Amino acid sequence: MQLGVIGLGRMGQIVVERVLAAGHEVVAFDIDEAAVASVADEGATPADSIPDLAERLGSEKRIWLMVPAGDPVDAALDELEPGLSETDVVVDGGNSHFEDSTRRAEATDAAYLDCGTSGGPAGAELGFSLMIGGPEWAYEELVPVFDAVATGPDGHDRMGPAGSGHYVKMVHNGVEYALMQAYGEGFELLHEGRYDLDLEAVARTWNNGAVIRSWLLELCEEAFREEGSDLGDVADHVAGGSTGTWTVREALEREVPVPLIQQALTERFASRRDRFSRRLANRLRYGFGRHEVARREE
Ligand SMILES: NC(=O)C1=CN([C@@H]2O[C@H](COP(=O)(O)OP(=O)(O)OC[C@H]3O[C@@H](n4cnc5c(N)ncnc54)[C@H](O)[C@@H]3O)[C@@H](O)[C@H]2O)C=CC1
Ligand SMILES: O=C(CO)[C@H](O)[C@H](O)COP(=O)(O)O
């Protein structure tokens, strides 16, 4: 099969490598020329622009978008649109909001597959987990590509109609936030607790047979190995948050309680600011009890 790949960053590059390794052809484009040159070195055909990529694919185009969610997806689709027909298939493998994917699927002439992708850059060797929404025929048509990009045939499946792939990935990310929070709290208690523990050793022991073993726990083990049990100079600041916000918003709209995911999201936001509410509580204790006010250092 011949696949066009647009977006050759951390994830798109892996899509290209795995599809080439499975014996397919790739035509590749990115606004970053160095990224295009890098995949050309690995055997992909470089394209100068999105229209150039579309032209090189001929009829029955199969195209994988791996650009940041939001405007870059619409920008790439706007450029592709004039050349797309109902026999073409476009896959969006990024973290798009499921409602954007539904809108895009309705707007395009091509068959549109929204593909939640999990596994991160480690997927280069292992392959990704792919959660795909959209027309069944288009999913079946792309199975050889999904087999190559995923861990194998069990690493991908069609979740349902348009939007369902990105919906499942949104919830996946909410679960990811809650698991990170749970491991974080457990290790914080061990770090502040009664024993002087080697947290890498704890994580390694848990990863070998414990009920709570997981890839995230393996990443905890790696973090303690590389940064030390006290995490060295790693800051108390967590970025990201869009997919977790979408999960919580959806849960609120559907009146589904997700307290763990919501708490994990709140902790992230709290990590990014000096908390006004805590400062006020500090001052109020003086108001009602004449307790000493802790003051900021100049
Ligand atoms: N990094 C990760 O662990 C994961 C990322 N994702 C999602 O995959 C998507 C891509 O993520 P990354 O590869 O990490 O991002 P990245 O920032 O490493 O790469 C994005 C690439 O898209 C290119 N690009 C941006 N606009 C473009 C346009 N209009 N036309 C052509 N190329 C364009 C950029 O130059 C860049 O090379 C995002 O939606 C992200 O949320 C999903 C799962 C895991
Ligand atoms: O989808 C992912 C992992 O599954 C990406 O790493 C995503 O960026 C994580 O979300 P956030 O940036 O909000 O932490």
PDB file of C-alpha atoms and ligand atoms in Angstrom, residues 95 117-118 169 172-173 176-177 239-243 268, ligand 2:
ATOM      1  CA  ASN A  95      -5.452  13.818  19.948  1.00  0.00           C
ATOM      2  CA  THR A 117      -3.202   6.723  19.359  1.00  0.00           C
ATOM      3  CA  SER A 118      -1.610   5.558  22.604  1.00  0.00           C
ATOM      4  CA  LYS A 169      -8.881   8.081  23.457  1.00  0.00           C
ATOM      5  CA  HIS A 172      -8.132   6.810  27.996  1.00  0.00           C
ATOM      6  CA  ASN A 173      -6.312  10.034  28.785  1.00  0.00           C
ATOM      7  CA  GLU A 176      -4.038   8.126  32.465  1.00  0.00           C
ATOM      8  CA  TYR A 177      -4.360  11.286  34.608  1.00  0.00           C
ATOM      9  CA  ALA A 239       1.755  20.911  31.960  1.00  0.00           C
ATOM     10  CA  GLY A 240      -0.876  19.633  29.501  1.00  0.00           C
ATOM     11  CA  GLY A 241      -4.485  19.166  30.508  1.00  0.00           C
ATOM     12  CA  SER A 242      -6.661  19.554  27.428  1.00  0.00           C
ATOM     13  CA  THR A 243      -7.719  15.926  27.036  1.00  0.00           C
ATOM     14  CA  ARG A 268      -2.384  19.723  37.547  1.00  0.00           C
TER      15      ARG A 268
HETATM   16  O1  LIG B   2      -2.098  11.346  24.538  1.00  0.00           O
HETATM   17  C1  LIG B   2      -1.033  11.311  25.112  1.00  0.00           C
HETATM   18  C2  LIG B   2      -0.642  10.150  25.945  1.00  0.00           C
HETATM   19  O2  LIG B   2      -1.633   9.178  25.952  1.00  0.00           O
HETATM   20  C3  LIG B   2      -0.126  12.497  24.987  1.00  0.00           C
HETATM   21  O3  LIG B   2       1.121  12.300  25.612  1.00  0.00           O
HETATM   22  C4  LIG B   2      -0.823  13.722  25.513  1.00  0.00           C
HETATM   23  O4  LIG B   2      -0.031  14.852  25.240  1.00  0.00           O
HETATM   24  C5  LIG B   2      -1.075  13.592  27.010  1.00  0.00           C
HETATM   25  O5  LIG B   2      -1.983  14.557  27.443  1.00  0.00           O
HETATM   26  P1  LIG B   2      -1.508  15.790  28.354  1.00  0.00           P
HETATM   27  O6  LIG B   2      -0.582  16.607  27.473  1.00  0.00           O
HETATM   28  O7  LIG B   2      -2.759  16.521  28.737  1.00  0.00           O
HETATM   29  O8  LIG B   2      -0.773  15.211  29.544  1.00  0.00           O
END
